[in-house]
CSV table of C-alpha atoms in Angstrom, one decimal:
chain,number,residue,atom,x,y,z
A,1,MET,CA,-18.2,7.3,-50.3
A,2,LYS,CA,-18.0,9.2,-47.0
A,3,GLN,CA,-17.6,7.2,-43.8
A,4,LYS,CA,-20.5,7.5,-41.5
A,5,THR,CA,-19.6,8.7,-38.0
A,6,VAL,CA,-21.4,9.0,-34.6
A,7,PHE,CA,-20.6,10.8,-31.4
A,8,ALA,CA,-20.0,8.4,-28.5
A,9,CYS,CA,-19.6,9.4,-24.8
A,10,GLN,CA,-16.2,8.4,-23.5
A,11,LYS,CA,-17.7,7.8,-20.0
A,12,CYS,CA,-20.7,5.5,-20.6
A,13,GLY,CA,-20.6,4.7,-24.4
A,14,CYS,CA,-23.9,6.5,-25.2
A,15,GLN,CA,-24.1,7.3,-29.0
A,16,SER,CA,-25.7,10.3,-30.7
A,17,PRO,CA,-25.8,11.3,-34.4
A,18,LYS,CA,-24.7,14.8,-33.5
A,19,TRP,CA,-22.4,16.4,-30.9
A,20,LEU,CA,-23.9,17.2,-27.5
A,21,GLY,CA,-22.3,19.2,-24.8
A,22,LYS,CA,-23.8,17.0,-22.1
A,23,CYS,CA,-24.3,13.3,-22.4
A,24,PRO,CA,-28.0,12.5,-22.1
A,25,ASP,CA,-27.3,9.1,-20.4
A,26,CYS,CA,-24.7,9.7,-17.7
A,27,GLY,CA,-24.7,13.5,-17.6
A,28,ALA,CA,-21.0,14.0,-18.2
A,29,TRP,CA,-19.9,17.3,-19.8
A,30,ASN,CA,-17.7,17.5,-22.9
A,31,SER,CA,-17.4,13.7,-23.1
A,32,MET,CA,-18.8,13.2,-26.7
A,33,ALA,CA,-16.1,12.2,-29.2
A,34,GLU,CA,-16.6,11.5,-32.9
A,35,GLU,CA,-16.0,7.9,-34.0
A,36,ALA,CA,-16.6,5.8,-37.0
A,37,ALA,CA,-20.0,4.0,-37.0
A,38,ALA,CA,-19.8,0.3,-36.7
A,39,LYS,CA,-20.8,-1.6,-39.8
A,40,PRO,CA,-24.0,-3.7,-39.3
A,41,ALA,CA,-23.6,-7.4,-39.5
A,42,HIS,CA,-25.2,-9.1,-42.6
A,43,SER,CA,-26.3,-12.1,-40.7
A,44,LEU,CA,-26.6,-13.2,-37.1
A,45,PRO,CA,-24.2,-15.9,-35.8
A,46,ALA,CA,-25.5,-19.4,-35.4
A,47,GLY,CA,-26.7,-20.3,-31.9
A,48,GLY,CA,-24.8,-22.5,-29.6
A,49,THR,CA,-25.4,-26.2,-28.9
A,50,SER,CA,-25.8,-25.9,-25.1
A,51,ARG,CA,-29.0,-26.9,-23.4
A,52,PRO,CA,-30.5,-26.0,-20.0
A,53,VAL,CA,-29.7,-28.5,-17.3
A,54,PRO,CA,-30.5,-28.6,-13.6
A,55,ILE,CA,-27.9,-26.9,-11.5
A,56,CYS,CA,-27.3,-30.1,-9.5
A,57,ASP,CA,-26.3,-31.9,-12.7
A,58,VAL,CA,-23.7,-29.3,-13.7
A,59,PRO,CA,-20.3,-30.9,-13.3
A,60,SER,CA,-18.3,-29.1,-10.6
A,61,GLN,CA,-14.7,-28.1,-11.1
A,62,SER,CA,-12.1,-27.7,-8.3
A,63,GLU,CA,-10.8,-24.1,-8.1
A,64,THR,CA,-7.1,-24.2,-8.6
A,65,ARG,CA,-5.1,-21.1,-7.8
A,66,ILE,CA,-1.6,-20.0,-8.7
A,67,SER,CA,0.5,-18.1,-6.1
A,68,CYS,CA,2.2,-15.1,-7.6
A,69,GLY,CA,4.8,-14.9,-4.8
A,70,ILE,CA,3.4,-11.7,-3.4
A,71,VAL,CA,1.4,-12.4,-0.2
A,72,GLU,CA,-0.6,-9.2,-0.2
A,73,LEU,CA,-1.7,-9.6,-3.9
A,74,ASP,CA,-2.7,-13.2,-3.3
A,75,ARG,CA,-4.7,-12.1,-0.3
A,76,VAL,CA,-6.7,-9.5,-2.3
A,77,LEU,CA,-7.3,-12.0,-5.2
A,78,GLY,CA,-8.8,-14.4,-2.7
A,79,GLY,CA,-5.9,-16.8,-2.3
A,80,GLY,CA,-4.1,-16.6,-5.6
A,81,ILE,CA,-4.6,-16.3,-9.4
A,82,VAL,CA,-7.4,-18.2,-10.9
A,83,PRO,CA,-6.6,-19.7,-14.4
A,84,GLY,CA,-8.7,-18.1,-17.1
A,85,SER,CA,-9.6,-15.1,-15.0
A,86,LEU,CA,-9.6,-11.5,-16.2
A,87,VAL,CA,-8.3,-8.9,-13.7
A,88,LEU,CA,-8.5,-5.1,-14.1
A,89,ILE,CA,-6.1,-3.0,-12.0
A,90,GLY,CA,-6.7,0.8,-11.8
A,91,GLY,CA,-5.0,3.6,-9.9
A,92,ASP,CA,-3.5,7.1,-10.2
A,93,PRO,CA,-0.4,7.6,-12.5
A,94,GLY,CA,2.8,6.5,-10.7
A,95,ILE,CA,1.0,4.7,-7.9
A,96,GLY,CA,2.7,1.3,-8.7
A,97,LYS,CA,0.4,-0.7,-11.0
A,98,SER,CA,3.1,-1.6,-13.5
A,99,THR,CA,5.7,-2.1,-10.8
A,100,LEU,CA,3.5,-4.6,-8.9
A,101,LEU,CA,2.6,-6.6,-12.0
A,102,LEU,CA,6.2,-6.7,-13.2
A,103,GLN,CA,7.3,-8.1,-9.8
A,104,ALA,CA,4.4,-10.6,-9.8
A,105,MET,CA,5.2,-11.8,-13.3
A,106,ASN,CA,8.8,-12.3,-12.5
A,107,ASN,CA,7.9,-14.5,-9.5
A,108,LEU,CA,5.6,-16.6,-11.8
A,109,ALA,CA,8.3,-17.0,-14.4
A,110,ALA,CA,10.8,-18.1,-11.6
A,111,GLY,CA,8.4,-20.8,-10.6
A,112,GLY,CA,8.4,-22.3,-14.1
A,113,GLY,CA,6.8,-21.6,-17.4
A,114,GLN,CA,6.6,-18.4,-19.4
A,115,VAL,CA,4.6,-15.2,-18.8
A,116,LEU,CA,3.9,-12.5,-21.4
A,117,TYR,CA,4.1,-8.8,-20.5
A,118,VAL,CA,2.7,-6.6,-23.2
A,119,SER,CA,3.8,-2.9,-22.9
A,120,GLY,CA,1.7,-0.5,-25.0
A,121,GLU,CA,3.1,2.7,-23.4
A,122,GLU,CA,6.8,1.9,-23.1
A,123,SER,CA,9.4,0.3,-25.4
A,124,ALA,CA,11.0,-3.0,-24.5
A,125,SER,CA,14.2,-1.2,-23.5
A,126,GLN,CA,12.3,1.1,-21.1
A,127,THR,CA,10.7,-1.9,-19.5
A,128,ARG,CA,14.1,-3.5,-19.2
A,129,LEU,CA,15.5,-0.4,-17.4
A,130,ARG,CA,12.6,-0.6,-14.9
A,131,GLY,CA,13.2,-4.3,-14.5
A,132,GLU,CA,16.8,-3.8,-13.6
A,133,ARG,CA,15.9,-1.3,-10.9
A,134,LEU,CA,13.4,-3.8,-9.5
A,135,GLY,CA,15.7,-6.8,-9.8
A,136,VAL,CA,13.4,-8.4,-12.5
A,137,SER,CA,15.5,-10.4,-14.9
A,138,HIS,CA,14.1,-13.9,-15.3
A,139,GLN,CA,14.4,-15.6,-18.7
A,140,GLY,CA,10.8,-16.7,-18.6
A,141,LEU,CA,9.4,-13.2,-18.5
A,142,LEU,CA,8.8,-12.2,-22.1
A,143,VAL,CA,8.3,-8.5,-23.0
A,144,LEU,CA,6.3,-7.5,-26.0
A,145,ALA,CA,6.0,-3.8,-27.1
A,146,GLU,CA,2.9,-3.9,-29.2
A,147,ASN,CA,-0.5,-2.0,-29.5
A,148,SER,CA,-2.2,-4.2,-32.1
A,149,LEU,CA,-4.8,-6.5,-30.6
A,150,GLU,CA,-4.5,-9.0,-33.4
A,151,ALA,CA,-0.7,-9.3,-32.9
A,152,ILE,CA,-1.1,-9.6,-29.2
A,153,ILE,CA,-3.7,-12.4,-29.5
A,154,ALA,CA,-1.6,-14.2,-32.1
A,155,HIS,CA,1.5,-14.2,-29.8
A,156,ALA,CA,-0.5,-15.2,-26.7
A,157,ALA,CA,-2.2,-18.1,-28.6
A,158,ALA,CA,1.2,-19.4,-29.9
A,159,LEU,CA,3.1,-19.1,-26.6
A,160,LYS,CA,0.2,-20.1,-24.3
A,161,PRO,CA,1.9,-18.3,-21.4
A,162,GLN,CA,1.2,-18.9,-17.7
A,163,ALA,CA,-0.1,-15.3,-17.4
A,164,LEU,CA,-0.7,-12.3,-19.6
A,165,VAL,CA,-0.4,-8.6,-18.8
A,166,ILE,CA,-1.8,-5.8,-20.9
A,167,ASP,CA,-0.3,-2.4,-19.9
A,168,SER,CA,-2.6,-0.7,-20.6
A,169,ILE,CA,-5.9,-1.5,-22.1
A,170,GLN,CA,-6.4,2.1,-23.3
A,171,THR,CA,-3.4,1.8,-25.7
A,172,VAL,CA,-4.6,-1.3,-27.4
A,173,TRP,CA,-6.5,-1.0,-30.7
A,174,THR,CA,-8.1,-3.4,-33.2
A,175,SER,CA,-8.1,-3.0,-36.9
A,176,SER,CA,-11.7,-4.0,-37.1
A,177,LEU,CA,-12.7,-0.6,-35.8
A,178,GLU,CA,-11.6,2.8,-37.3
A,179,SER,CA,-11.9,4.8,-34.1
A,180,ALA,CA,-8.9,6.0,-32.2
A,181,PRO,CA,-7.2,4.0,-29.5
A,182,GLY,CA,-8.6,4.6,-26.1
A,183,SER,CA,-12.1,5.4,-27.4
A,184,VAL,CA,-15.2,3.6,-25.9
A,185,SER,CA,-15.6,1.2,-28.9
A,186,GLN,CA,-11.9,0.3,-29.0
A,187,VAL,CA,-11.7,-0.4,-25.2
A,188,ARG,CA,-14.9,-2.4,-25.2
A,189,GLU,CA,-13.9,-4.5,-28.3
A,190,SER,CA,-10.4,-5.1,-27.1
A,191,ALA,CA,-11.5,-6.2,-23.6
A,192,GLY,CA,-14.1,-8.5,-25.2
A,193,LYS,CA,-11.6,-10.3,-27.4
A,194,LEU,CA,-9.1,-10.6,-24.5
A,195,MET,CA,-11.8,-12.1,-22.4
A,196,LEU,CA,-12.4,-14.8,-25.0
A,197,LEU,CA,-8.7,-15.4,-25.2
A,198,ALA,CA,-8.4,-15.8,-21.4
A,199,LYS,CA,-11.4,-18.1,-21.1
A,200,GLY,CA,-10.7,-20.1,-24.3
A,201,HIS,CA,-7.0,-20.9,-23.5
A,202,ASN,CA,-7.3,-20.8,-19.7
A,203,ILE,CA,-4.8,-18.0,-19.4
A,204,PRO,CA,-5.1,-15.5,-16.5
A,205,ALA,CA,-4.9,-12.0,-17.9
A,206,PHE,CA,-4.2,-8.7,-16.1
A,207,LEU,CA,-5.4,-5.4,-17.6
A,208,VAL,CA,-4.0,-2.1,-16.5
A,209,GLY,CA,-6.6,0.7,-16.7
A,210,HIS,CA,-6.1,4.5,-16.6
A,211,VAL,CA,-8.3,6.5,-14.2
A,212,THR,CA,-10.1,9.8,-14.7
A,213,LYS,CA,-9.7,12.8,-12.4
A,214,ASP,CA,-12.6,11.5,-10.3
A,215,GLY,CA,-10.6,8.3,-9.6
A,216,ALA,CA,-12.8,6.0,-11.8
A,217,ILE,CA,-11.3,3.7,-14.4
A,218,ALA,CA,-11.4,5.5,-17.8
A,219,GLY,CA,-13.5,4.0,-20.6
A,220,PRO,CA,-17.0,2.5,-20.7
A,221,ARG,CA,-18.5,1.2,-17.5
A,222,VAL,CA,-19.1,-2.1,-19.2
A,223,LEU,CA,-15.4,-2.8,-18.9
A,224,GLU,CA,-15.7,-3.4,-15.2
A,225,HIS,CA,-18.7,-5.7,-15.8
A,226,MET,CA,-16.8,-7.8,-18.3
A,227,VAL,CA,-13.8,-8.6,-16.1
A,228,ASP,CA,-13.8,-11.1,-13.1
A,229,THR,CA,-11.9,-8.9,-10.7
A,230,VAL,CA,-11.5,-5.1,-10.3
A,231,LEU,CA,-8.6,-3.9,-8.1
A,232,TYR,CA,-7.9,-0.3,-7.1
A,233,PHE,CA,-4.6,1.1,-5.9
A,234,GLU,CA,-5.1,3.7,-3.2
A,235,GLY,CA,-2.4,6.0,-1.7
A,236,ASP,CA,-0.9,9.4,-1.6
A,237,GLY,CA,2.2,10.3,-3.5
A,238,SER,CA,3.6,11.9,-0.4
A,239,HIS,CA,3.3,8.7,1.6
A,240,PRO,CA,5.2,5.5,0.9
A,241,PHE,CA,2.2,3.3,1.8
A,242,ARG,CA,-0.1,1.8,-0.9
A,243,ILE,CA,-3.3,0.0,-0.3
A,244,LEU,CA,-4.7,-2.5,-2.9
A,245,ARG,CA,-8.4,-2.9,-2.6
A,246,ALA,CA,-10.8,-5.2,-4.5
A,247,VAL,CA,-14.1,-3.6,-5.4
A,248,LYS,CA,-15.3,-6.7,-7.4
A,249,ASN,CA,-14.1,-10.3,-7.2
A,250,ARG,CA,-16.0,-13.3,-8.6
A,251,PHE,CA,-13.5,-15.7,-6.9
A,252,GLY,CA,-13.1,-14.2,-3.5
A,253,SER,CA,-14.1,-11.5,-0.9
A,254,THR,CA,-14.2,-7.8,-1.8
A,255,ASN,CA,-13.4,-6.8,1.8
A,256,GLU,CA,-9.7,-7.9,1.7
A,257,ILE,CA,-7.0,-5.3,1.3
A,258,GLY,CA,-3.3,-5.6,0.6
A,259,VAL,CA,-0.8,-3.1,2.2
A,260,PHE,CA,2.5,-2.3,0.4
A,261,GLU,CA,5.4,0.1,1.0
A,262,MET,CA,7.1,1.7,-1.9
A,263,LYS,CA,10.8,1.4,-1.7
A,264,GLN,CA,13.8,1.8,-4.0
A,265,GLU,CA,13.6,-1.9,-5.0
A,266,GLY,CA,9.9,-1.7,-5.7
A,267,LEU,CA,6.7,-2.6,-3.7
A,268,CYS,CA,7.3,-4.5,-0.5
A,269,CYS,CA,4.6,-6.3,1.5
A,270,VAL,CA,3.8,-4.9,5.0
A,271,ASP,CA,3.2,-7.8,7.4
A,272,ASN,CA,2.0,-5.6,10.3
A,273,PRO,CA,0.4,-2.5,8.9
A,274,SER,CA,-1.0,-1.4,12.3
A,275,GLU,CA,2.4,-1.0,13.7
A,276,LEU,CA,3.5,0.9,10.6
A,277,PHE,CA,0.6,3.3,10.7
A,278,LEU,CA,1.2,4.1,14.4
A,279,ALA,CA,5.0,4.4,14.2
A,280,GLU,CA,5.0,8.2,14.1
A,281,ARG,CA,2.1,8.8,16.4
A,282,PRO,CA,2.6,11.8,18.8
A,283,LEU,CA,2.0,11.1,22.5
A,284,GLY,CA,0.4,13.5,25.0
A,285,VAL,CA,-1.3,15.6,22.3
A,286,ALA,CA,-5.0,16.6,22.4
A,287,GLY,CA,-7.1,15.5,19.4
A,288,SER,CA,-5.3,12.2,18.8
A,289,VAL,CA,-7.0,8.8,19.3
A,290,VAL,CA,-6.5,5.3,18.0
A,291,THR,CA,-9.4,3.2,16.6
A,292,THR,CA,-9.7,-0.1,14.8
A,293,SER,CA,-10.9,-0.7,11.2
A,294,LEU,CA,-11.7,-4.2,10.0
A,295,GLU,CA,-10.7,-4.7,6.4
A,296,GLY,CA,-11.9,-8.2,5.4
A,297,SER,CA,-10.3,-10.6,7.9
A,298,ARG,CA,-7.6,-8.1,8.8
A,299,PRO,CA,-8.0,-5.6,11.7
A,300,LEU,CA,-6.0,-2.3,11.4
A,301,LEU,CA,-5.2,0.1,14.1
A,302,VAL,CA,-5.4,3.7,12.7
A,303,GLU,CA,-4.7,7.0,14.4
A,304,LEU,CA,-7.4,9.8,14.0
A,305,GLN,CA,-6.2,13.4,14.4
A,306,ALA,CA,-8.6,16.3,14.9
A,307,LEU,CA,-7.9,20.0,15.1
A,308,VAL,CA,-10.7,22.4,16.3
A,309,SER,CA,-10.0,26.1,16.1
A,310,GLN,CA,-11.9,29.4,16.1
A,311,SER,CA,-13.2,30.2,12.6
A,312,SER,CA,-12.4,33.5,11.0
A,313,TYR,CA,-15.0,32.9,8.3
A,314,GLY,CA,-18.8,33.4,8.2
A,315,VAL,CA,-19.2,29.7,7.5
A,316,PRO,CA,-16.9,27.4,9.5
A,317,ARG,CA,-14.9,24.8,7.5
A,318,ARG,CA,-15.3,21.0,7.9
A,319,THR,CA,-12.3,19.4,6.2
A,320,THR,CA,-11.6,15.6,6.2
A,321,ILE,CA,-8.9,13.4,4.9
A,322,GLY,CA,-9.5,9.6,4.8
A,323,VAL,CA,-13.0,9.8,6.3
A,324,ASP,CA,-16.4,10.7,5.0
A,325,HIS,CA,-17.1,14.5,5.1
A,326,ASN,CA,-20.9,14.0,5.6
A,327,ARG,CA,-20.2,11.5,8.5
A,328,LEU,CA,-18.2,14.2,10.3
A,329,ALA,CA,-21.0,16.7,9.9
A,330,LEU,CA,-23.5,14.2,11.4
A,331,LEU,CA,-21.3,13.4,14.4
A,332,VAL,CA,-20.6,17.1,15.1
A,333,ALA,CA,-24.3,17.7,15.2
A,334,VAL,CA,-24.6,14.8,17.7
A,335,LEU,CA,-21.9,16.5,19.9
A,336,GLU,CA,-23.8,19.8,19.8
A,337,LYS,CA,-27.3,18.4,20.5
A,338,LYS,CA,-26.6,15.5,22.9
A,339,VAL,CA,-23.5,16.6,24.7
A,340,GLY,CA,-23.8,20.4,24.6
A,341,LEU,CA,-20.5,21.3,23.0
A,342,HIS,CA,-20.7,24.6,21.0
A,343,LEU,CA,-18.9,23.9,17.7
A,344,ALA,CA,-21.0,26.2,15.4
A,345,GLY,CA,-18.2,28.8,15.1
A,346,GLN,CA,-15.3,26.4,15.0
A,347,ASP,CA,-13.3,25.1,12.1
A,348,ILE,CA,-12.9,21.3,12.3
A,349,PHE,CA,-10.2,19.3,10.5
A,350,LEU,CA,-10.1,15.5,10.7
A,351,ASN,CA,-7.4,13.3,9.3
A,352,ALA,CA,-6.8,9.5,9.2
A,353,ALA,CA,-3.0,9.4,9.5
A,354,GLY,CA,-0.9,7.3,7.1
A,355,GLY,CA,-3.2,7.8,4.0
A,356,VAL,CA,-5.8,5.2,5.2
A,357,ARG,CA,-9.4,5.5,4.3
A,358,LEU,CA,-12.0,4.6,6.9
A,359,ASN,CA,-15.3,3.6,5.5
A,360,GLU,CA,-17.0,1.6,8.3
A,361,PRO,CA,-19.1,3.2,11.1
A,362,ALA,CA,-17.0,1.5,13.8
A,363,ALA,CA,-14.8,4.6,13.8
A,364,ASP,CA,-17.7,7.0,14.7
A,365,LEU,CA,-16.9,7.1,18.4
A,366,ALA,CA,-13.2,7.7,17.8
A,367,MET,CA,-14.0,10.6,15.5
A,368,ILE,CA,-16.2,12.2,18.2
A,369,MET,CA,-13.6,11.6,20.9
A,370,ALA,CA,-10.9,13.2,18.7
A,371,VAL,CA,-13.0,16.3,18.0
A,372,ALA,CA,-14.0,16.7,21.7
A,373,SER,CA,-10.4,16.2,22.8
A,374,SER,CA,-9.1,18.9,20.5
A,375,HIS,CA,-12.0,21.3,21.4
A,376,LEU,CA,-11.6,20.8,25.2
A,377,ASP,CA,-7.8,20.6,24.9
A,378,LYS,CA,-7.8,17.3,27.0
A,379,VAL,CA,-5.4,14.5,26.2
A,380,ILE,CA,-6.7,11.0,25.6
A,381,ALA,CA,-4.6,8.3,27.3
A,382,PRO,CA,-2.1,7.0,24.7
A,383,GLN,CA,-2.7,3.4,25.6
A,384,THR,CA,-6.5,3.6,24.9
A,385,VAL,CA,-8.3,2.4,21.8
A,386,VAL,CA,-11.8,3.6,21.0
A,387,LEU,CA,-14.4,1.9,18.8
A,388,GLY,CA,-18.1,2.0,18.3
A,389,GLU,CA,-20.9,3.2,16.0
A,390,VAL,CA,-22.8,6.3,17.0
A,391,GLY,CA,-26.5,6.9,16.2
A,392,LEU,CA,-28.4,10.1,15.9
A,393,ALA,CA,-29.8,9.8,19.4
A,394,GLY,CA,-26.3,9.8,20.8
A,395,GLU,CA,-26.3,6.0,21.5
A,396,VAL,CA,-23.3,3.8,21.0
A,397,ARG,CA,-24.1,0.7,18.9
A,398,ALA,CA,-22.3,-2.6,18.7
A,399,VAL,CA,-19.7,-3.3,16.0
A,400,THR,CA,-18.8,-6.6,14.2
A,401,GLN,CA,-16.1,-9.0,15.2
A,402,PRO,CA,-14.9,-7.1,18.4
A,403,GLU,CA,-12.7,-10.1,19.4
A,404,GLN,CA,-10.3,-9.6,16.5
A,405,ARG,CA,-10.2,-5.8,17.0
A,406,ILE,CA,-9.3,-6.2,20.7
A,407,ALA,CA,-6.7,-8.9,20.0
A,408,GLU,CA,-4.9,-6.6,17.5
A,409,ALA,CA,-4.9,-3.8,20.0
A,410,GLU,CA,-3.7,-6.0,22.8
A,411,LYS,CA,-0.9,-7.3,20.6
A,412,LEU,CA,0.5,-3.8,20.1
A,413,GLY,CA,0.5,-3.0,23.8
A,414,PHE,CA,-2.8,-1.1,24.4
A,415,ARG,CA,-4.2,-1.5,27.9
A,416,THR,CA,-7.7,0.0,27.7
A,417,ALA,CA,-10.5,-0.3,25.2
A,418,ILE,CA,-13.6,1.9,25.1
A,419,LEU,CA,-16.3,-0.1,23.2
A,420,PRO,CA,-20.1,-0.5,23.0
A,421,ALA,CA,-21.8,-2.1,26.0
A,422,GLY,CA,-23.5,-4.5,23.6
A,423,ASN,CA,-20.1,-6.0,22.6
A,424,LEU,CA,-18.9,-6.1,26.2
A,425,LYS,CA,-21.5,-8.8,27.1
A,426,ARG,CA,-20.1,-11.3,24.6
A,427,LEU,CA,-16.3,-10.7,25.2
A,428,LYS,CA,-14.2,-12.8,27.5
A,429,LYS,CA,-12.0,-10.9,30.0
A,430,GLY,CA,-8.3,-10.8,29.1
A,431,LYS,CA,-5.3,-8.6,29.9
A,432,MET,CA,-6.9,-5.4,28.5
A,433,LYS,CA,-9.3,-3.3,30.6
A,434,LEU,CA,-12.6,-3.3,28.7
A,435,VAL,CA,-15.0,-0.4,29.3
A,436,GLY,CA,-18.5,-0.7,27.9
A,437,VAL,CA,-20.4,2.5,27.1
A,438,SER,CA,-24.0,3.0,25.9
A,439,SER,CA,-23.9,6.7,25.0
A,440,VAL,CA,-21.5,9.4,23.8
A,441,GLU,CA,-21.7,11.3,27.0
A,442,GLU,CA,-20.8,8.2,29.0
A,443,ALA,CA,-17.8,7.6,26.7
A,444,MET,CA,-16.6,11.2,27.2
A,445,ASN,CA,-16.7,10.8,30.9
A,446,HIS,CA,-14.4,7.7,30.7
A,447,VAL,CA,-12.1,9.0,28.0
A,448,LEU,CA,-11.8,12.7,28.9
A,449,GLU,CA,-12.0,12.4,32.7
């Protein structure tokens, strides 16, 4: 008897009886792959014995956390590893996902107990070679080169390790499905059974996920909904810095970031990332300005560099690295309309130095000052930090937590801060000179005088 097959989208999991060039659900092109159809269950499983109770009568449990010995990873996880949690880590190839987990598991093993590192892409000898380079050699770190989900679950249930790592979830397959490893059904089924293992035995599990060319984790979107925490590694291969960011965390804040530096001995924590990002900042150059970005509870000082030059094309270019392209177009329009700068025939390039990504609007005023400084060829004082949100009317709006931002700038030797007038009313006077501005034109008069 011929096996019945269906075509499933490798992005969202939508199924179709025939092949389609474009997924009707998520709109992805050439994402339909043929898979074996799942056999229908003959009977539904029996219902549970739980009953609804008032939330005030639910017994509370104290949240115990385990430190992995890496300060930046503990910070992103919300203070440490929660037993029974399922953590998904994604990032570009070679960014450092396996390196970070191997170092963290070695620290856990050194603290007592056993940890299980399952390598589905490398052999045990290859993992040993990487461990020797990183200085990872504790007896409690057990390495298993296996792709079968049933074998992995059997070993984990027998060992009951302190933590479990699956590297990677796309290489694991279960014999209950006939589809190829990495397919939507295999990834979804494998993640579901690993979640039951983690919750049932109170074992924290880390899943390494591949990413697509768009930067999203490959496989069905339901994979991110099933896990407790989703972490993304950000960084450029040409820069030694790596940023670990949480986009979902059921046990902590999603605003925290961890900063690492890739060295020969592996990933090292960066205690003062602001000083590191400003280490190679050029002084006395037009188009360079320093701003503050608040990532969770940590303020970062970042250098913004702008280059404005005469365009040789019919349509001028607007190129950004580390900041939103649409945000730059909006701010350039404010400069033209409210200040009177003629930028219609100019190419504008804006870069956040060090491979940092700025997502908050507090960097708006600094972006405007960098573009204006490069266009007018006027140097901004090197000991000046600029922060503030800019509206379409050219007004400068207040930002959140200005005290922490100013304190970080003062710690690194900055003497003047250009900030919104709305924040100046609530700040106490210190060693730094605080200049409150209410419009972009007023800020330009102070910064580019």
